[in-house]
Amino acid sequence: DAGVIQSPRHEVTEMGQEVTLRCKPISGHNSLFWYRQTMMRGLELLIYFNNNVPIDDSGMPEDRFSAKMPNASFSTLKIQPSEPRDSAVYFCASSLGGGGYTFGSGTRLTVV
Amino acid sequence: GEDVEQSLFLSVREGDSSVINCTYTDSSSTYLYWYKQEPGAGLQLLTYIFSNMDMKQDQRLTVLLNKKDKHLSLRIADTQTGDSAIYFCAESIRGNTGKLIFGQGTTLQVKP
């Protein structure tokens, strides 16, 4: 397996633009997690899905953020409109049941 | 509430042992994990321990669990410059579909 695949690896966008981050979990994993990492706040859980259903989105900062998981092999995290304070590294991770996570390599987002 | 605490920084000399400490709050955690993050990369699962164990050894890594004090430690023997990274402790959450709570990470600096 190629692991958790995230795209793009880097994204630079202007304030106000829509940004879509993508994630392909490991085949057979039934839980998917979106995290954001910054120097100031560390690693924050934004939202997670179990069997494609959102279970807890309490970490989503505000309505500008949305996430979907239309099927077991794909998820998106969308920010619309983006703001400079959204600049961070966004990680996707997947797991099977209660096992440890496998993380993707992350998307480094810069909003100017 | 759920919380995982770690010291932020540790500096050691190459060849010495490193001990990274972590405290957690959920006494019903089933598994506790250690992850490693190298610069520009995602988090990589290093090792884990089941809550009914006191110790687990895996080559240069030793995990100690004191369930009474809710204290977890990771010992790296013969620390190498390649061990320089951020180390995250994480606990599983009771009754949850695989959600982990992460500490803020300990930056390990290994000096030659």
PDB file of C-alpha atoms in Angstrom:
ATOM      1  CA  ASP A   1       0.000   0.000   0.000  1.00  0.00           C
ATOM      2  CA  ALA A   2       1.232   3.510  -0.819  1.00  0.00           C
ATOM      3  CA  GLY A   3       0.083   4.853   2.533  1.00  0.00           C
ATOM      4  CA  VAL A   4      -2.146   7.855   3.066  1.00  0.00           C
ATOM      5  CA  ILE A   5      -1.869  10.127   0.064  1.00  0.00           C
ATOM      6  CA  GLN A   6      -2.481  13.855   0.314  1.00  0.00           C
ATOM      7  CA  SER A   7      -2.542  16.443  -2.411  1.00  0.00           C
ATOM      8  CA  PRO A   8      -1.304  18.974  -3.105  1.00  0.00           C
ATOM      9  CA  ARG A   9       1.918  18.933  -1.034  1.00  0.00           C
ATOM     10  CA  HIS A  10       2.127  22.712  -1.131  1.00  0.00           C
ATOM     11  CA  GLU A  11      -0.527  25.306  -1.827  1.00  0.00           C
ATOM     12  CA  VAL A  12      -0.082  29.050  -2.001  1.00  0.00           C
ATOM     13  CA  THR A  13      -3.235  31.060  -2.479  1.00  0.00           C
ATOM     14  CA  GLU A  14      -4.506  34.567  -2.091  1.00  0.00           C
ATOM     15  CA  MET A  15      -6.803  35.597   0.711  1.00  0.00           C
ATOM     16  CA  GLY A  16     -10.436  35.080  -0.231  1.00  0.00           C
ATOM     17  CA  GLN A  17      -9.809  32.199  -2.591  1.00  0.00           C
ATOM     18  CA  GLU A  18     -11.267  28.730  -2.155  1.00  0.00           C
ATOM     19  CA  VAL A  19      -8.828  25.980  -1.206  1.00  0.00           C
ATOM     20  CA  THR A  20      -9.487  22.244  -1.486  1.00  0.00           C
ATOM     21  CA  LEU A  21      -7.224  19.687   0.155  1.00  0.00           C
ATOM     22  CA  ARG A  22      -7.506  16.034  -0.788  1.00  0.00           C
ATOM     23  CA  CYS A  23      -6.832  12.774   0.959  1.00  0.00           C
ATOM     24  CA  LYS A  24      -6.820   9.124  -0.028  1.00  0.00           C
ATOM     25  CA  PRO A  25      -6.760   6.862   3.049  1.00  0.00           C
ATOM     26  CA  ILE A  26      -5.253   3.410   3.255  1.00  0.00           C
ATOM     27  CA  SER A  27      -7.507   0.844   1.649  1.00  0.00           C
ATOM     28  CA  GLY A  28      -9.513  -1.005   4.292  1.00  0.00           C
ATOM     29  CA  HIS A  29      -9.149   1.660   6.971  1.00  0.00           C
ATOM     30  CA  ASN A  30     -12.521   2.793   8.279  1.00  0.00           C
ATOM     31  CA  SER A  31     -11.630   5.984  10.141  1.00  0.00           C
ATOM     32  CA  LEU A  32     -10.249   9.172   8.638  1.00  0.00           C
ATOM     33  CA  PHE A  33      -8.977  12.232  10.498  1.00  0.00           C
ATOM     34  CA  TRP A  34      -8.086  15.773   9.455  1.00  0.00           C
ATOM     35  CA  TYR A  35      -5.536  17.636  11.582  1.00  0.00           C
ATOM     36  CA  ARG A  36      -4.007  21.074  11.411  1.00  0.00           C
ATOM     37  CA  GLN A  37      -0.517  21.803  12.731  1.00  0.00           C
ATOM     38  CA  THR A  38       0.882  25.238  13.557  1.00  0.00           C
ATOM     39  CA  MET A  39       3.742  26.397  15.728  1.00  0.00           C
ATOM     40  CA  MET A  40       1.393  28.288  18.009  1.00  0.00           C
ATOM     41  CA  ARG A  41      -1.349  25.704  18.504  1.00  0.00           C
ATOM     42  CA  GLY A  42       0.393  22.412  17.807  1.00  0.00           C
ATOM     43  CA  LEU A  43      -1.635  19.541  16.369  1.00  0.00           C
ATOM     44  CA  GLU A  44      -5.384  20.179  16.312  1.00  0.00           C
ATOM     45  CA  LEU A  45      -8.038  17.633  15.341  1.00  0.00           C
ATOM     46  CA  LEU A  46     -10.466  19.313  12.956  1.00  0.00           C
ATOM     47  CA  ILE A  47     -12.879  16.519  12.076  1.00  0.00           C
ATOM     48  CA  TYR A  48     -13.011  12.765  11.815  1.00  0.00           C
ATOM     49  CA  PHE A  49     -15.091  10.241   9.938  1.00  0.00           C
ATOM     50  CA  ASN A  50     -15.978   6.659  10.708  1.00  0.00           C
ATOM     51  CA  ASN A  51     -17.266   4.535   7.833  1.00  0.00           C
ATOM     52  CA  ASN A  52     -17.561   7.738   5.767  1.00  0.00           C
ATOM     53  CA  VAL A  53     -19.837   9.413   8.334  1.00  0.00           C
ATOM     54  CA  PRO A  54     -18.654  12.557  10.154  1.00  0.00           C
ATOM     55  CA  ILE A  55     -18.487  11.711  13.864  1.00  0.00           C
ATOM     56  CA  ASP A  56     -17.025  14.825  15.459  1.00  0.00           C
ATOM     57  CA  ASP A  57     -16.497  18.167  13.734  1.00  0.00           C
ATOM     58  CA  SER A  58     -16.149  20.226  16.903  1.00  0.00           C
ATOM     59  CA  GLY A  59     -12.592  21.131  15.960  1.00  0.00           C
ATOM     60  CA  MET A  60     -13.552  22.829  12.713  1.00  0.00           C
ATOM     61  CA  PRO A  61     -12.638  26.482  13.324  1.00  0.00           C
ATOM     62  CA  GLU A  62     -15.647  28.086  11.688  1.00  0.00           C
ATOM     63  CA  ASP A  63     -18.134  27.818   8.871  1.00  0.00           C
ATOM     64  CA  ARG A  64     -15.489  28.616   6.313  1.00  0.00           C
ATOM     65  CA  PHE A  65     -14.223  25.071   6.805  1.00  0.00           C
ATOM     66  CA  SER A  66     -16.052  22.028   5.466  1.00  0.00           C
ATOM     67  CA  ALA A  67     -15.098  18.393   4.964  1.00  0.00           C
ATOM     68  CA  LYS A  68     -16.621  15.572   2.998  1.00  0.00           C
ATOM     69  CA  MET A  69     -16.033  11.879   2.564  1.00  0.00           C
ATOM     70  CA  PRO A  70     -18.142  10.736  -0.388  1.00  0.00           C
ATOM     71  CA  ASN A  71     -16.683   7.217  -0.325  1.00  0.00           C
ATOM     72  CA  ALA A  72     -14.218   5.077   1.581  1.00  0.00           C
ATOM     73  CA  SER A  73     -11.281   6.060  -0.592  1.00  0.00           C
ATOM     74  CA  PHE A  74     -11.508   9.836  -0.737  1.00  0.00           C
ATOM     75  CA  SER A  75     -11.980  12.876   1.467  1.00  0.00           C
ATOM     76  CA  THR A  76     -11.721  16.624   0.961  1.00  0.00           C
ATOM     77  CA  LEU A  77     -11.215  19.559   3.296  1.00  0.00           C
ATOM     78  CA  LYS A  78     -12.371  22.854   1.852  1.00  0.00           C
ATOM     79  CA  ILE A  79     -11.731  26.384   3.069  1.00  0.00           C
ATOM     80  CA  GLN A  80     -13.869  29.108   1.543  1.00  0.00           C
ATOM     81  CA  PRO A  81     -12.937  31.925   1.733  1.00  0.00           C
ATOM     82  CA  SER A  82      -9.362  31.395   2.899  1.00  0.00           C
ATOM     83  CA  GLU A  83      -7.626  33.797   5.295  1.00  0.00           C
ATOM     84  CA  PRO A  84      -3.943  34.288   6.202  1.00  0.00           C
ATOM     85  CA  ARG A  85      -4.549  32.758   9.663  1.00  0.00           C
ATOM     86  CA  ASP A  86      -5.477  29.480   7.933  1.00  0.00           C
ATOM     87  CA  SER A  87      -1.834  29.053   6.936  1.00  0.00           C
ATOM     88  CA  ALA A  88      -0.677  25.759   8.439  1.00  0.00           C
ATOM     89  CA  VAL A  89       0.214  22.194   7.597  1.00  0.00           C
ATOM     90  CA  TYR A  90      -2.903  20.075   7.191  1.00  0.00           C
ATOM     91  CA  PHE A  91      -2.582  16.355   7.819  1.00  0.00           C
ATOM     92  CA  CYS A  92      -4.902  13.546   6.945  1.00  0.00           C
ATOM     93  CA  ALA A  93      -4.649  10.242   8.828  1.00  0.00           C
ATOM     94  CA  SER A  94      -6.497   6.955   8.641  1.00  0.00           C
ATOM     95  CA  SER A  95      -6.878   3.978  10.944  1.00  0.00           C
ATOM     96  CA  LEU A  96      -8.666   0.675  11.267  1.00  0.00           C
ATOM     97  CA  GLY A  97     -10.913   0.593  14.313  1.00  0.00           C
ATOM     98  CA  GLY A  98      -8.986   1.576  17.416  1.00  0.00           C
ATOM     99  CA  GLY A  99      -5.552   1.077  15.954  1.00  0.00           C
ATOM    100  CA  GLY A 100      -2.796   3.625  15.578  1.00  0.00           C
ATOM    101  CA  TYR A 101      -3.049   6.212  12.856  1.00  0.00           C
ATOM    102  CA  THR A 102      -1.148   6.322   9.606  1.00  0.00           C
ATOM    103  CA  PHE A 103      -0.502   9.925   8.617  1.00  0.00           C
ATOM    104  CA  GLY A 104      -0.085  11.415   5.193  1.00  0.00           C
ATOM    105  CA  SER A 105       2.817  13.709   4.390  1.00  0.00           C
ATOM    106  CA  GLY A 106       0.635  16.786   4.801  1.00  0.00           C
ATOM    107  CA  THR A 107      -0.316  19.811   2.737  1.00  0.00           C
ATOM    108  CA  ARG A 108       1.504  23.033   3.558  1.00  0.00           C
ATOM    109  CA  LEU A 109      -0.979  25.832   2.986  1.00  0.00           C
ATOM    110  CA  THR A 110       0.114  29.436   2.719  1.00  0.00           C
ATOM    111  CA  VAL A 111      -2.532  32.127   2.371  1.00  0.00           C
ATOM    112  CA  VAL A 112      -1.143  35.519   1.381  1.00  0.00           C
TER     113      VAL A 112
ATOM    114  CA  GLY B   1     -11.341  16.725  30.206  1.00  0.00           C
ATOM    115  CA  GLU B   2      -8.996  14.852  27.947  1.00  0.00           C
ATOM    116  CA  ASP B   3      -5.454  16.159  28.037  1.00  0.00           C
ATOM    117  CA  VAL B   4      -1.964  14.943  27.251  1.00  0.00           C
ATOM    118  CA  GLU B   5       1.041  16.894  28.509  1.00  0.00           C
ATOM    119  CA  GLN B   6       4.669  16.726  27.430  1.00  0.00           C
ATOM    120  CA  SER B   7       7.752  18.805  28.040  1.00  0.00           C
ATOM    121  CA  LEU B   8       8.592  20.849  24.964  1.00  0.00           C
ATOM    122  CA  PHE B   9      12.308  20.348  24.514  1.00  0.00           C
ATOM    123  CA  LEU B  10      15.084  17.873  25.302  1.00  0.00           C
ATOM    124  CA  SER B  11      18.732  18.103  24.315  1.00  0.00           C
ATOM    125  CA  VAL B  12      21.159  15.180  24.608  1.00  0.00           C
ATOM    126  CA  ARG B  13      24.575  14.200  23.311  1.00  0.00           C
ATOM    127  CA  GLU B  14      24.982  11.516  20.701  1.00  0.00           C
ATOM    128  CA  GLY B  15      25.385   8.127  22.361  1.00  0.00           C
ATOM    129  CA  ASP B  16      23.517   9.123  25.523  1.00  0.00           C
ATOM    130  CA  SER B  17      20.052   7.858  26.440  1.00  0.00           C
ATOM    131  CA  SER B  18      17.026  10.102  25.930  1.00  0.00           C
ATOM    132  CA  VAL B  19      13.931   9.939  28.083  1.00  0.00           C
ATOM    133  CA  ILE B  20      10.799  11.711  26.919  1.00  0.00           C
ATOM    134  CA  ASN B  21       7.955  11.954  29.410  1.00  0.00           C
ATOM    135  CA  CYS B  22       4.198  12.282  29.025  1.00  0.00           C
ATOM    136  CA  THR B  23       1.210  12.478  31.341  1.00  0.00           C
ATOM    137  CA  TYR B  24      -2.359  11.765  30.316  1.00  0.00           C
ATOM    138  CA  THR B  25      -5.775  12.047  31.909  1.00  0.00           C
ATOM    139  CA  ASP B  26      -8.060   9.297  30.621  1.00  0.00           C
ATOM    140  CA  SER B  27      -7.495   6.328  32.939  1.00  0.00           C
ATOM    141  CA  SER B  28      -9.554   4.099  30.649  1.00  0.00           C
ATOM    142  CA  SER B  29      -7.279   4.566  27.638  1.00  0.00           C
ATOM    143  CA  THR B  30      -6.776   1.230  25.949  1.00  0.00           C
ATOM    144  CA  TYR B  31      -3.605   2.044  24.063  1.00  0.00           C
ATOM    145  CA  LEU B  32      -0.952   4.712  24.373  1.00  0.00           C
ATOM    146  CA  TYR B  33       1.215   5.668  21.445  1.00  0.00           C
ATOM    147  CA  TRP B  34       4.475   7.355  20.544  1.00  0.00           C
ATOM    148  CA  TYR B  35       4.838   9.085  17.201  1.00  0.00           C
ATOM    149  CA  LYS B  36       7.894  10.665  15.591  1.00  0.00           C
ATOM    150  CA  GLN B  37       7.808  13.636  13.232  1.00  0.00           C
ATOM    151  CA  GLU B  38      10.857  14.526  11.197  1.00  0.00           C
ATOM    152  CA  PRO B  39      11.130  17.965   9.567  1.00  0.00           C
ATOM    153  CA  GLY B  40       8.739  18.407   6.652  1.00  0.00           C
ATOM    154  CA  ALA B  41       7.109  15.020   7.181  1.00  0.00           C
ATOM    155  CA  GLY B  42       3.983  13.575   8.708  1.00  0.00           C
ATOM    156  CA  LEU B  43       3.824  11.754  12.017  1.00  0.00           C
ATOM    157  CA  GLN B  44       5.143   8.215  11.986  1.00  0.00           C
ATOM    158  CA  LEU B  45       3.991   5.609  14.487  1.00  0.00           C
ATOM    159  CA  LEU B  46       7.020   4.520  16.511  1.00  0.00           C
ATOM    160  CA  THR B  47       5.558   2.190  19.072  1.00  0.00           C
ATOM    161  CA  TYR B  48       2.560   1.660  21.307  1.00  0.00           C
ATOM    162  CA  ILE B  49       1.727  -0.027  24.573  1.00  0.00           C
ATOM    163  CA  PHE B  50      -1.436  -1.718  25.741  1.00  0.00           C
ATOM    164  CA  SER B  51      -2.766  -0.323  28.982  1.00  0.00           C
ATOM    165  CA  ASN B  52      -2.365  -3.597  30.899  1.00  0.00           C
ATOM    166  CA  MET B  53       1.388  -3.627  30.260  1.00  0.00           C
ATOM    167  CA  ASP B  54       4.091  -1.902  32.314  1.00  0.00           C
ATOM    168  CA  MET B  55       6.875  -2.008  29.789  1.00  0.00           C
ATOM    169  CA  LYS B  56       7.521  -2.683  26.153  1.00  0.00           C
ATOM    170  CA  GLN B  57      10.923  -2.902  24.490  1.00  0.00           C
ATOM    171  CA  ASP B  58      11.594  -2.639  20.781  1.00  0.00           C
ATOM    172  CA  GLN B  59      15.298  -2.499  19.855  1.00  0.00           C
ATOM    173  CA  ARG B  60      16.580   0.883  21.126  1.00  0.00           C
ATOM    174  CA  LEU B  61      13.138   1.979  22.306  1.00  0.00           C
ATOM    175  CA  THR B  62      11.705   1.244  25.747  1.00  0.00           C
ATOM    176  CA  VAL B  63       8.231   2.369  26.746  1.00  0.00           C
ATOM    177  CA  LEU B  64       7.330   2.507  30.427  1.00  0.00           C
ATOM    178  CA  LEU B  65       3.771   2.923  31.641  1.00  0.00           C
ATOM    179  CA  ASN B  66       2.789   3.877  35.172  1.00  0.00           C
ATOM    180  CA  LYS B  67      -0.968   3.560  35.063  1.00  0.00           C
ATOM    181  CA  LYS B  68      -1.440   4.688  38.653  1.00  0.00           C
ATOM    182  CA  ASP B  69       0.275   8.016  37.964  1.00  0.00           C
ATOM    183  CA  LYS B  70      -0.926   8.148  34.331  1.00  0.00           C
ATOM    184  CA  HIS B  71       2.651   8.601  33.241  1.00  0.00           C
ATOM    185  CA  LEU B  72       4.206   7.317  30.039  1.00  0.00           C
ATOM    186  CA  SER B  73       7.832   7.548  29.002  1.00  0.00           C
ATOM    187  CA  LEU B  74       9.888   6.749  25.935  1.00  0.00           C
ATOM    188  CA  ARG B  75      13.540   5.884  26.381  1.00  0.00           C
ATOM    189  CA  ILE B  76      15.840   5.900  23.374  1.00  0.00           C
ATOM    190  CA  ALA B  77      19.114   4.121  24.014  1.00  0.00           C
ATOM    191  CA  ASP B  78      22.324   5.178  22.258  1.00  0.00           C
ATOM    192  CA  THR B  79      20.657   8.264  20.782  1.00  0.00           C
ATOM    193  CA  GLN B  80      21.807   9.137  17.261  1.00  0.00           C
ATOM    194  CA  THR B  81      21.647  12.397  15.304  1.00  0.00           C
ATOM    195  CA  GLY B  82      18.990  10.755  13.148  1.00  0.00           C
ATOM    196  CA  ASP B  83      16.758  10.572  16.201  1.00  0.00           C
ATOM    197  CA  SER B  84      16.450  14.371  16.190  1.00  0.00           C
ATOM    198  CA  ALA B  85      12.736  15.004  15.655  1.00  0.00           C
ATOM    199  CA  ILE B  86       9.532  15.909  17.452  1.00  0.00           C
ATOM    200  CA  TYR B  87       8.041  13.095  19.516  1.00  0.00           C
ATOM    201  CA  PHE B  88       4.325  12.988  20.241  1.00  0.00           C
ATOM    202  CA  CYS B  89       2.574  10.993  22.923  1.00  0.00           C
ATOM    203  CA  ALA B  90      -1.083  10.062  22.276  1.00  0.00           C
ATOM    204  CA  GLU B  91      -3.845   8.309  24.185  1.00  0.00           C
ATOM    205  CA  SER B  92      -6.898   6.537  22.835  1.00  0.00           C
ATOM    206  CA  ILE B  93     -10.245   7.771  24.067  1.00  0.00           C
ATOM    207  CA  ARG B  94     -12.751   5.523  25.808  1.00  0.00           C
ATOM    208  CA  GLY B  95     -15.793   4.554  23.849  1.00  0.00           C
ATOM    209  CA  ASN B  96     -14.572   6.287  20.747  1.00  0.00           C
ATOM    210  CA  THR B  97     -14.108   5.169  17.190  1.00  0.00           C
ATOM    211  CA  GLY B  98     -10.353   5.456  17.139  1.00  0.00           C
ATOM    212  CA  LYS B  99      -9.935   9.075  18.188  1.00  0.00           C
ATOM    213  CA  LEU B 100      -6.539   9.855  19.675  1.00  0.00           C
ATOM    214  CA  ILE B 101      -5.582  12.828  21.811  1.00  0.00           C
ATOM    215  CA  PHE B 102      -2.053  14.065  21.114  1.00  0.00           C
ATOM    216  CA  GLY B 103       0.348  15.932  23.345  1.00  0.00           C
ATOM    217  CA  GLN B 104       2.025  19.077  22.095  1.00  0.00           C
ATOM    218  CA  GLY B 105       5.185  17.223  21.159  1.00  0.00           C
ATOM    219  CA  THR B 106       8.733  17.145  22.552  1.00  0.00           C
ATOM    220  CA  THR B 107      11.520  18.390  20.313  1.00  0.00           C
ATOM    221  CA  LEU B 108      14.562  16.155  20.742  1.00  0.00           C
ATOM    222  CA  GLN B 109      17.871  17.741  19.773  1.00  0.00           C
ATOM    223  CA  VAL B 110      20.835  15.387  19.501  1.00  0.00           C
ATOM    224  CA  LYS B 111      24.241  17.068  19.575  1.00  0.00           C
ATOM    225  CA  PRO B 112      27.229  15.327  17.986  1.00  0.00           C
TER     226      PRO B 112
END
